mmCIF file of C-alpha atoms in Angstrom:
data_model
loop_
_atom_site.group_PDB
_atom_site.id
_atom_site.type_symbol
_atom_site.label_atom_id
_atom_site.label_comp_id
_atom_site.label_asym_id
_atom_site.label_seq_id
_atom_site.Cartn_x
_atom_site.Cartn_y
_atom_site.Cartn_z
ATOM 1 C CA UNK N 680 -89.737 137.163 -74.940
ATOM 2 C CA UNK N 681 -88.528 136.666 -78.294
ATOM 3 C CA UNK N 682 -86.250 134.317 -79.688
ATOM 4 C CA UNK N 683 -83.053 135.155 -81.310
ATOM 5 C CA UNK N 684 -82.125 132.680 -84.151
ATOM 6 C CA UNK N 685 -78.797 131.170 -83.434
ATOM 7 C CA UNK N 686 -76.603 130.459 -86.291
ATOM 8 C CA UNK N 687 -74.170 127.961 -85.790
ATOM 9 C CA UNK N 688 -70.974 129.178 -87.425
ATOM 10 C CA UNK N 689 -68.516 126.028 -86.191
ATOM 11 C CA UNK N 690 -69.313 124.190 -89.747
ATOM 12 C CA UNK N 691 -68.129 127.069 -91.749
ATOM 13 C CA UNK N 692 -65.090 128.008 -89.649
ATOM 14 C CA UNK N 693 -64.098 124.073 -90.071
ATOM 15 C CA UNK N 694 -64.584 124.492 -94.177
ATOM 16 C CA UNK N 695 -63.017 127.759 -94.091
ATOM 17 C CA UNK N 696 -59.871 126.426 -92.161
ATOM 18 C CA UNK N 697 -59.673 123.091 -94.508
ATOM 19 C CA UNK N 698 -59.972 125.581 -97.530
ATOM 20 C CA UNK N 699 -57.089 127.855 -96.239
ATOM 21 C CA UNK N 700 -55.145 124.521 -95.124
ATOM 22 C CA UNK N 701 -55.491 122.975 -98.734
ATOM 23 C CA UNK N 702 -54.227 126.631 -100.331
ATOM 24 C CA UNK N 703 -51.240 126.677 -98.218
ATOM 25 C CA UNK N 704 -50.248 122.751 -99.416
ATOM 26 C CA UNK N 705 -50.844 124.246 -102.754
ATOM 27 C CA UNK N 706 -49.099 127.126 -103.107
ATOM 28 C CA UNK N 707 -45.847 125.331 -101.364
ATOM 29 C CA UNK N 708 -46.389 122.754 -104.149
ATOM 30 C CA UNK N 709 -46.680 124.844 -106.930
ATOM 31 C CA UNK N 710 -43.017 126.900 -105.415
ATOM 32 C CA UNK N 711 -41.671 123.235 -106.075
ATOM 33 C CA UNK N 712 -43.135 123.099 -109.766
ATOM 34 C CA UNK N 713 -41.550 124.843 -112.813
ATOM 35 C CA UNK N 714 -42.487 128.002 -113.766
ATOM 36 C CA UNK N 715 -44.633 127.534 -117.009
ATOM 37 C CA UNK N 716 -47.394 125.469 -114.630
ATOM 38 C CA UNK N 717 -47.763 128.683 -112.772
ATOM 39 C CA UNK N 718 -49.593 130.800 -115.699
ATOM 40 C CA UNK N 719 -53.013 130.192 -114.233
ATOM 41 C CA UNK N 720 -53.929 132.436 -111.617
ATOM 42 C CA UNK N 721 -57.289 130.986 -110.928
ATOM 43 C CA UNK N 722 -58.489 128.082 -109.543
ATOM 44 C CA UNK N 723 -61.698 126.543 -108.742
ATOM 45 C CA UNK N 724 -61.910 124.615 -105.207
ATOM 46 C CA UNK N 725 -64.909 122.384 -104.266
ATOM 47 C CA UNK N 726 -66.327 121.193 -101.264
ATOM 48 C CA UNK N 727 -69.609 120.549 -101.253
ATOM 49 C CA UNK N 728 -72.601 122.772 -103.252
ATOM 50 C CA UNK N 729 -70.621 126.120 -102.641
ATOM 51 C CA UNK N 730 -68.215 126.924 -105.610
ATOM 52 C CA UNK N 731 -65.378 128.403 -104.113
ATOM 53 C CA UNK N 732 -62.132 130.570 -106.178
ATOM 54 C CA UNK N 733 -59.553 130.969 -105.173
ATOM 55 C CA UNK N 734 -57.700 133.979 -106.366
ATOM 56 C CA UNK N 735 -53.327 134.645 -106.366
ATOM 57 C CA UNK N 736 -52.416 138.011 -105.735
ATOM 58 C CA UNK N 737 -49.157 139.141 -107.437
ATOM 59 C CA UNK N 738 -47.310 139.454 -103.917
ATOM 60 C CA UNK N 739 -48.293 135.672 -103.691
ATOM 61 C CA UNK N 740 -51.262 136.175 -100.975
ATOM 62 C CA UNK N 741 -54.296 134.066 -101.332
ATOM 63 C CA UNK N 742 -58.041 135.336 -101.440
ATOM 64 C CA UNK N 743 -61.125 133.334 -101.381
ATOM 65 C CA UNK N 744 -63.790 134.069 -103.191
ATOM 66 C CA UNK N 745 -67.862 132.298 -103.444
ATOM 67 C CA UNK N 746 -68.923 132.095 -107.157
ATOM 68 C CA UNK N 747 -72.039 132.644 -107.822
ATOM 69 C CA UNK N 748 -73.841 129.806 -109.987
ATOM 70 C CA UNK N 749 -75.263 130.214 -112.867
ATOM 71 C CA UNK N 750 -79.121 129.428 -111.916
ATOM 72 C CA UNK N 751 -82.029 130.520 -113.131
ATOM 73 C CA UNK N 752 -85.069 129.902 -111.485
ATOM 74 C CA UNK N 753 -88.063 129.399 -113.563
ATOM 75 C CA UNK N 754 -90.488 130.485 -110.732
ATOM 76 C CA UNK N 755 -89.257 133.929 -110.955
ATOM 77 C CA UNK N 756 -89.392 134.334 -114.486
ATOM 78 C CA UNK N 757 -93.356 133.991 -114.407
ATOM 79 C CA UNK N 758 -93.918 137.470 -113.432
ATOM 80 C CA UNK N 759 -93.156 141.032 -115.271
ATOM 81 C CA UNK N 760 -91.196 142.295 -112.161
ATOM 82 C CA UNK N 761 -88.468 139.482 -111.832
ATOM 83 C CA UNK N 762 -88.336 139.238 -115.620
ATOM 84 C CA UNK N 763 -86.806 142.839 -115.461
ATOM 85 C CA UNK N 764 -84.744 142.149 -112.898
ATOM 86 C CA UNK N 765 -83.121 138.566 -114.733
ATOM 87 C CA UNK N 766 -82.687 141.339 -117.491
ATOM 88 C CA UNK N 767 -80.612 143.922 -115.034
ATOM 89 C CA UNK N 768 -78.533 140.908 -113.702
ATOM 90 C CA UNK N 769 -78.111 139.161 -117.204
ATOM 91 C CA UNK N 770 -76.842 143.283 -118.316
ATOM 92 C CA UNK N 771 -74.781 143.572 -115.244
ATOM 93 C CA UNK N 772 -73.162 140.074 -114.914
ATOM 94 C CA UNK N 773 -72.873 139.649 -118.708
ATOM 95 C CA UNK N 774 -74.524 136.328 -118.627
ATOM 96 C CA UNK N 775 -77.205 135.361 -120.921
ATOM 97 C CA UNK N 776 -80.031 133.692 -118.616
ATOM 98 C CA UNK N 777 -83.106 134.304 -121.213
ATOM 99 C CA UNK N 778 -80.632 132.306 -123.791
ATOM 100 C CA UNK N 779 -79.743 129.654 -121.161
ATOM 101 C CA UNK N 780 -83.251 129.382 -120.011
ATOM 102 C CA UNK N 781 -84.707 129.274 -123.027
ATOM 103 C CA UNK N 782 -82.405 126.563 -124.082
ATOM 104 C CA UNK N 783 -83.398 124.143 -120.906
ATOM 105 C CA UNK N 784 -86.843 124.856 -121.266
ATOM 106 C CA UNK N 785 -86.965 123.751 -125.172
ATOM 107 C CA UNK N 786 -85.239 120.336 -124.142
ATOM 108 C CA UNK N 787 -87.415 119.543 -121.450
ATOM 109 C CA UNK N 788 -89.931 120.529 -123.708
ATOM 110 C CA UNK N 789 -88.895 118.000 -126.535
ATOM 111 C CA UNK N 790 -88.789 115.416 -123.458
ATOM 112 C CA UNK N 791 -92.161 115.707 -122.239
ATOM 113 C CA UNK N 792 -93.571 115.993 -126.046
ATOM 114 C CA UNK N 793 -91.780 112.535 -126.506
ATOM 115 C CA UNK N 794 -93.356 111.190 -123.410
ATOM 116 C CA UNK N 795 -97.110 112.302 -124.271
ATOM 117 C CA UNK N 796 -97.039 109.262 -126.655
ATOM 118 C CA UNK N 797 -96.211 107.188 -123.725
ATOM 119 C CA UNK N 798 -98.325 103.659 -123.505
ATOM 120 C CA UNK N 799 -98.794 104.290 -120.133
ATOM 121 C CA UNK N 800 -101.656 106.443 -119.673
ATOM 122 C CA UNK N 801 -100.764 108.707 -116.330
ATOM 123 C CA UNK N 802 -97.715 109.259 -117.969
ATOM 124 C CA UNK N 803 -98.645 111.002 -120.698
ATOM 125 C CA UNK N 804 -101.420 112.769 -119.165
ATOM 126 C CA UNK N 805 -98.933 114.236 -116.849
ATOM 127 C CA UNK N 806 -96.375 114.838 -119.982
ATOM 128 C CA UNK N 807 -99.279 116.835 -121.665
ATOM 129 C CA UNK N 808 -99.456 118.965 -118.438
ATOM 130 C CA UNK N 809 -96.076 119.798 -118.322
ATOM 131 C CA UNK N 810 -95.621 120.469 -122.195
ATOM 132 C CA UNK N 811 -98.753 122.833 -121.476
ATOM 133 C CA UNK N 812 -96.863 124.796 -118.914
ATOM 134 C CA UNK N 813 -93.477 124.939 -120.277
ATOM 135 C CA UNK N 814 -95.204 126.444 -123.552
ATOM 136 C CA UNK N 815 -96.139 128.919 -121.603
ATOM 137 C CA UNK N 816 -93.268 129.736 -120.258
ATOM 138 C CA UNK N 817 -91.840 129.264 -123.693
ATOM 139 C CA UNK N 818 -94.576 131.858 -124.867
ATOM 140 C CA UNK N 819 -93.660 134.737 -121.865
ATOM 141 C CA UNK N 820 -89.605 134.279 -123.106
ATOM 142 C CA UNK N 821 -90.847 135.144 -126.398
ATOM 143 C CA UNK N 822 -91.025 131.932 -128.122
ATOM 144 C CA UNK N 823 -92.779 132.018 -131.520
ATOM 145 C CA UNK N 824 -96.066 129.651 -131.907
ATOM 146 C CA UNK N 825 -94.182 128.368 -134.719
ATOM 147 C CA UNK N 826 -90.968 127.396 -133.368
ATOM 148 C CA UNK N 827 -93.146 125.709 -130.395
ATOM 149 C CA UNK N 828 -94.927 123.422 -132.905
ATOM 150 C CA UNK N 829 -91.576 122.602 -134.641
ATOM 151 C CA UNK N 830 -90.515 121.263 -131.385
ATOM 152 C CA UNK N 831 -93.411 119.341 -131.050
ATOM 153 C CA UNK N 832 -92.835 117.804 -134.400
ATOM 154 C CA UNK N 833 -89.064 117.034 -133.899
ATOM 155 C CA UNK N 834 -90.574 115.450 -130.576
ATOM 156 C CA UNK N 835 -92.790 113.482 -132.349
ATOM 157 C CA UNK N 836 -90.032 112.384 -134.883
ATOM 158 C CA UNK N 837 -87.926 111.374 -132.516
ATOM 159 C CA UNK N 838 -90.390 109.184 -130.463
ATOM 160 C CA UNK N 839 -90.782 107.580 -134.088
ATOM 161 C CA UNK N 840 -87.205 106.973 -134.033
ATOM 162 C CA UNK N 841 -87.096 105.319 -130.676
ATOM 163 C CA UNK N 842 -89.988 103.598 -131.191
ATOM 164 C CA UNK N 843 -88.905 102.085 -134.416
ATOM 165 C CA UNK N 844 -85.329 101.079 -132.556
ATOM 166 C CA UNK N 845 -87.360 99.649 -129.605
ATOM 167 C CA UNK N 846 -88.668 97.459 -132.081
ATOM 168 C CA UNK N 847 -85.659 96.453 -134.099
ATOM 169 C CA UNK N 848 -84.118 95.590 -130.539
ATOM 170 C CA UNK N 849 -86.871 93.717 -129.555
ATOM 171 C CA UNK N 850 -86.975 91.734 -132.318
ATOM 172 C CA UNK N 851 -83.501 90.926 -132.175
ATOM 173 C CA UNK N 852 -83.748 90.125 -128.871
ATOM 174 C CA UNK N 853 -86.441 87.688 -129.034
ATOM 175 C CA UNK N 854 -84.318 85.822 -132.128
ATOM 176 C CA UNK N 855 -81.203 85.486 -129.744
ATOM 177 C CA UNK N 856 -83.188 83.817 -127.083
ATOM 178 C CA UNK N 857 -84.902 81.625 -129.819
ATOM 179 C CA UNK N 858 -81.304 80.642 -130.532
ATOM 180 C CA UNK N 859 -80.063 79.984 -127.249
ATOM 181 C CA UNK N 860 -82.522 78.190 -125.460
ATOM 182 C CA UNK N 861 -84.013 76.561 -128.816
ATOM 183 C CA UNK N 862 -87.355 78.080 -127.671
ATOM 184 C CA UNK N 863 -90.148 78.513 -130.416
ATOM 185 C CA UNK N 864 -90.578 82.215 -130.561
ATOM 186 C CA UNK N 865 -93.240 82.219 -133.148
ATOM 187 C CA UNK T 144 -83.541 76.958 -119.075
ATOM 188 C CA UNK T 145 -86.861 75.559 -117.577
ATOM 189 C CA UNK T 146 -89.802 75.509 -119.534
ATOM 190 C CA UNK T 147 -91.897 78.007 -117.087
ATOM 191 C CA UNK T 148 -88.517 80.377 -117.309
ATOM 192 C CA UNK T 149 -89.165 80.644 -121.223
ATOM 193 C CA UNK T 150 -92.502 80.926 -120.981
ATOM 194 C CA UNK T 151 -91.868 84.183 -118.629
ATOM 195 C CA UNK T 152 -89.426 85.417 -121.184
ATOM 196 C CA UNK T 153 -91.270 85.056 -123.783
ATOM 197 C CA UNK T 154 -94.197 87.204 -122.513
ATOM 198 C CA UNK T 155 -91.960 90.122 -121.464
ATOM 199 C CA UNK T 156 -90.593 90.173 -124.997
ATOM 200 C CA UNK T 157 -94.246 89.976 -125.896
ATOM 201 C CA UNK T 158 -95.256 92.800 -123.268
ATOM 202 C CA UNK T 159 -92.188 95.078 -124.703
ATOM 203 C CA UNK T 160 -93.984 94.337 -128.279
ATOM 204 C CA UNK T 161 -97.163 95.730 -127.025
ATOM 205 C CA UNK T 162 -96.120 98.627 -125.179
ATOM 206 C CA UNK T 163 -94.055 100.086 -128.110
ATOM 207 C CA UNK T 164 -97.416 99.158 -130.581
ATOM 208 C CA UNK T 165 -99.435 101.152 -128.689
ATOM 209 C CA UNK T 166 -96.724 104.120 -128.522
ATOM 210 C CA UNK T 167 -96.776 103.417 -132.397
ATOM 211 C CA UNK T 168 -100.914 104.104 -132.309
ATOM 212 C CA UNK T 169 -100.474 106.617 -130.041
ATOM 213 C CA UNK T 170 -97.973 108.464 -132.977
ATOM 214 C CA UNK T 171 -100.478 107.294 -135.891
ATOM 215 C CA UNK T 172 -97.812 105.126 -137.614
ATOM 216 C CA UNK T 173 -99.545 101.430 -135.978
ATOM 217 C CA UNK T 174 -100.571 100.687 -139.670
ATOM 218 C CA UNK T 175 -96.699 101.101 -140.402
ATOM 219 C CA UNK T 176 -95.989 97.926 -138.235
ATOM 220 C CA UNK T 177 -97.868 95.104 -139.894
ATOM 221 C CA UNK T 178 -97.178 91.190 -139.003
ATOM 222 C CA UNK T 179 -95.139 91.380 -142.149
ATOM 223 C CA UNK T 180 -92.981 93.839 -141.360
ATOM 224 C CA UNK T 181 -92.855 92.358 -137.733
ATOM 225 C CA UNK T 182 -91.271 88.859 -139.300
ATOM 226 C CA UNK T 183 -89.230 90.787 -141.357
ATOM 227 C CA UNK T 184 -88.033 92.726 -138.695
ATOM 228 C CA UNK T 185 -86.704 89.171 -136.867
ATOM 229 C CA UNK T 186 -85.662 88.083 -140.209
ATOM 230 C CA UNK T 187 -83.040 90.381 -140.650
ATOM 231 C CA UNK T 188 -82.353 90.436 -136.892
ATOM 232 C CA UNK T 189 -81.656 86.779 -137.618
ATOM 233 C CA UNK T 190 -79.557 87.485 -140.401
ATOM 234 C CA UNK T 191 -77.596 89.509 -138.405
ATOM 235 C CA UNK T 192 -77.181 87.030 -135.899
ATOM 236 C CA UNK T 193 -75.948 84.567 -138.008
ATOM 237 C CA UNK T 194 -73.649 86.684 -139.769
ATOM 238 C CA UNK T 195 -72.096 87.263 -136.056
ATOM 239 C CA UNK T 196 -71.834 83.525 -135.763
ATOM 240 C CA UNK T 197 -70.284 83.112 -138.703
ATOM 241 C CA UNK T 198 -67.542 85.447 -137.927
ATOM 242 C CA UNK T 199 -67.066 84.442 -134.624
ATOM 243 C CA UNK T 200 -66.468 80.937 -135.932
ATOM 244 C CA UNK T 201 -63.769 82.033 -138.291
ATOM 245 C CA UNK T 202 -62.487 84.107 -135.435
ATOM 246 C CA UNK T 203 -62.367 81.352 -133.208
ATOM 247 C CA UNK T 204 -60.756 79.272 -136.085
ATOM 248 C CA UNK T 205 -57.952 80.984 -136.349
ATOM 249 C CA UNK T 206 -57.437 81.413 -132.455
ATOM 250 C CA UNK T 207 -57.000 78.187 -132.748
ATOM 251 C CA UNK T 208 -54.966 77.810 -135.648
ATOM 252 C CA UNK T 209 -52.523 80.580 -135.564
ATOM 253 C CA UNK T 210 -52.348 81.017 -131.725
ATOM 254 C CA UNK T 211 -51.675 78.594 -128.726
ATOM 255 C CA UNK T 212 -54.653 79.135 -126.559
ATOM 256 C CA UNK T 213 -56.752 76.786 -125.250
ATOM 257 C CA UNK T 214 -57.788 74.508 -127.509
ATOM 258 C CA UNK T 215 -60.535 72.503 -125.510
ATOM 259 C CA UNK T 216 -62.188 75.617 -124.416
ATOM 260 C CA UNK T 217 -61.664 76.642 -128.162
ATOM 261 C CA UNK T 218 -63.714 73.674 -129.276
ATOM 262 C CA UNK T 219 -66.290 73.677 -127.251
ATOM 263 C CA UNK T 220 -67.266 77.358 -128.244
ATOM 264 C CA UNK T 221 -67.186 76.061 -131.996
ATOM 265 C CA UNK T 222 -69.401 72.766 -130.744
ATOM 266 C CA UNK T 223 -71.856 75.538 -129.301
ATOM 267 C CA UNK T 224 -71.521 78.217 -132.516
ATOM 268 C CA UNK T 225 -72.159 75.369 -134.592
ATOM 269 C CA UNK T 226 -75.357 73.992 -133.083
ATOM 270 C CA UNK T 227 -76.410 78.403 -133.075
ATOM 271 C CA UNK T 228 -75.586 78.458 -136.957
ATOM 272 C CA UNK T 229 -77.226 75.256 -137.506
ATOM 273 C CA UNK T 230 -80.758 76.567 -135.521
ATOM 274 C CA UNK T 231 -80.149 79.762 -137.037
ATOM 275 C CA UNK T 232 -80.371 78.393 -140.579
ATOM 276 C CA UNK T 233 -83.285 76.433 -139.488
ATOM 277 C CA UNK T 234 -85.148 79.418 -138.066
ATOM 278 C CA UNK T 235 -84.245 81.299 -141.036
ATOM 279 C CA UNK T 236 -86.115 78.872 -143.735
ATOM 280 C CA UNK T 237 -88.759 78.898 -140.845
ATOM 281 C CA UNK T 238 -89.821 82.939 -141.279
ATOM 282 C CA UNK T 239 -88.917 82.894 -145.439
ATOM 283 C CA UNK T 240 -91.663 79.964 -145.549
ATOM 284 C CA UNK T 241 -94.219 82.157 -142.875
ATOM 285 C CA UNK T 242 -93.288 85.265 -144.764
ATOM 286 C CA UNK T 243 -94.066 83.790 -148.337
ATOM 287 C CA UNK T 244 -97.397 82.599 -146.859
ATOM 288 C CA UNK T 245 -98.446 85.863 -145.292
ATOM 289 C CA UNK T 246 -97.906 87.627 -148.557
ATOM 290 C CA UNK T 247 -99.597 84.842 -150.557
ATOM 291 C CA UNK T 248 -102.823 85.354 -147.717
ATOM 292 C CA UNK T 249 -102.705 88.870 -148.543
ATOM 293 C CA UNK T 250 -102.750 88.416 -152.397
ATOM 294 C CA UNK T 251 -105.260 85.366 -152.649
ATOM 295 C CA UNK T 252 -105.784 85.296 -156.313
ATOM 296 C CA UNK T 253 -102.811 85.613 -157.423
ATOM 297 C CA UNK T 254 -102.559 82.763 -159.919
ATOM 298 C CA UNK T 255 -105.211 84.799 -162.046
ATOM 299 C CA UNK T 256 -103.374 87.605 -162.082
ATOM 300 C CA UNK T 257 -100.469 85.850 -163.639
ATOM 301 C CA UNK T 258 -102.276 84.281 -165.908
ATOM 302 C CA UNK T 259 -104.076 87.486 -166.790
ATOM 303 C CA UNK T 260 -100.819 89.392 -167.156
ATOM 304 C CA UNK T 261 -99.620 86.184 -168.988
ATOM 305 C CA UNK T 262 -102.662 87.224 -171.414
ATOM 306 C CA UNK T 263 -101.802 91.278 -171.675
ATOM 307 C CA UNK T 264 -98.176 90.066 -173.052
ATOM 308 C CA UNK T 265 -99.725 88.010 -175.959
ATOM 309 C CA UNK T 266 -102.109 90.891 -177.079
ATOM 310 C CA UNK T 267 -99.625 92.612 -179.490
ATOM 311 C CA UNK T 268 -101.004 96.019 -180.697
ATOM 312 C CA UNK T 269 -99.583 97.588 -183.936
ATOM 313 C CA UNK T 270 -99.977 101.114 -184.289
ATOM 314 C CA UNK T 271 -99.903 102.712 -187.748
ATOM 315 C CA UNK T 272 -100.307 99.085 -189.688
ATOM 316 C CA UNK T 273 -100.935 98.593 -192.911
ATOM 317 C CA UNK T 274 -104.914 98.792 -194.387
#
């Protein structure tokens, strides 16, 4: 005997009738505002993770659309197959993901490259790991050698930065408490 | 504050110091950080510090000058900034004096290289003299 999985639809009814109950307050507020606040025929409504639109029909009827976010999951751009297909969504949705996730995976990048100089030792063994793999997957998105060791260096010369700043606000620190208390900080 | 409270302070300042040195090895630029630069560092920190005392005192000055607040909270904040500018001054002699020493430990003979340079500006050398 199998089992048929139940899906229990009450929750989303509930959300759908709140949605449809906050468009109708809207729409008789916005017949009580002027004209000119009117122009825009879109808005975005928000519950909870869903991104809902909601969409005004010339003849004043309401439709509600999901909107798909704008996610790209590194997992699937690992292999040949779902590379294609981010390039046949990117083509047909007009959205740049390779751009997008190239962008992300640079920053991270620059993070973990910062945090292989970390004093604590697990911490930037783990760093090195993940600045491993996300050259990688820096490498498959077509990501020059070159441009991946320029990132390494602007990590490096920013950890400089903070590390030179750490100090300066140590410092100061130390001289304020000198001054308050009247400690000897020498 | 209790003695055992500044103590504690004092050694997470001192723990903060460390961690960022070793970050410093770890980037190759330790040699960059040297006690000197370390005092001078809390020198001008100190500076700084004072400088923000100083203005505070005018500020509070004129507060009570110009404007009717209160005047006995007024004075005790200028009681307190005083005794700050005073220490502050203090300190300040304090690393110029530990700073002049470090750099005289570095350079230990540096008497006779006054002198000698005192000796290479009475050598006068006339090119193109007469026979």
């Amino acid at each position: 005997m199998s089992m048929q999985p139940q899906i229990n639809t009450g929750f989303a009814q509930e959300k759908l009738y709140a949605m449809a109950h906050k468009a109708q307050q809207q729409q008789a507020n916005q017949e009580v505002a002027p004209k000119e606040q009117q122009v825009e025929q879109t808005k975005n409504e928000q519950l909870t993770s869903l991104v809902w639109e909601t969409v005004d029909g010339k003849d004043g009827a309401k439709s509600f659309d999901l909107r798909g976010k704008d996610v790209v999951y590194l997992t699937s751009i690992s292999s040949a197959l779902a590379e294609d297909e981010v390039d046949a969504v990117s083509n047909r949705k007009k959205l740049k993901f390779r751009d997008r996730a190239e962008k992300i995976l640079k920053d991270k990048m620059v993070k973990l490259a910062m945090d292989c100089f970390s004093h604590n030792f697990f911490v930037a063994e783990l760093s090195k790991m993940g600045v491993g793999i996300i050259s990688g997957q820096l490498s498959m998105l077509g990501v020059s050698p070159a441009e991946i060791k320029e990132l390494m260096s602007q990590a490096k010369r920013e950890k400089m930065a903070a590390v030179n700043t750490g100090l300066k606000q140590v410092a100061s620190e130390k001289v304020l408490f000198g001054l308050v208390t009247g400690a000897r900080i020498a | 504050m209790s003695r055992k409270k500044i103590k504690a302070q004092l050694r997470v300042f001192k723990e903060l110091e460390n961690q960022l040195m070793t970050q410093a090895d770890r980037l190759g630029v330790r040699e960059h950080y040297t006690p000197i630069h370390m005092l001078e560092l809390e020198h001008d920190a100190l500076q700084q510090h004072t400088l923000a005392f100083y203005a505070e005192r005018a500020n509070l000055e004129y507060e009570m000058q110009m404007l009717g607040t209160d005047k006995k909270e007024t004075l005790i904040k200028l009681e307190r900034l005083h005794v700050y500018i005073k220490r502050a001054e203090r300190m300040k002699m304090q690393y110029e004096k530990r700073i002049q020493m470090m750099l005289e430990k570095l350079m230990p003979e540096k008497e006779n290289a006054l002198k000698a340079a005192k000796k290479i500006k009475k050598i006068s050398v006339s090119i193109g003299g007469r026979n």
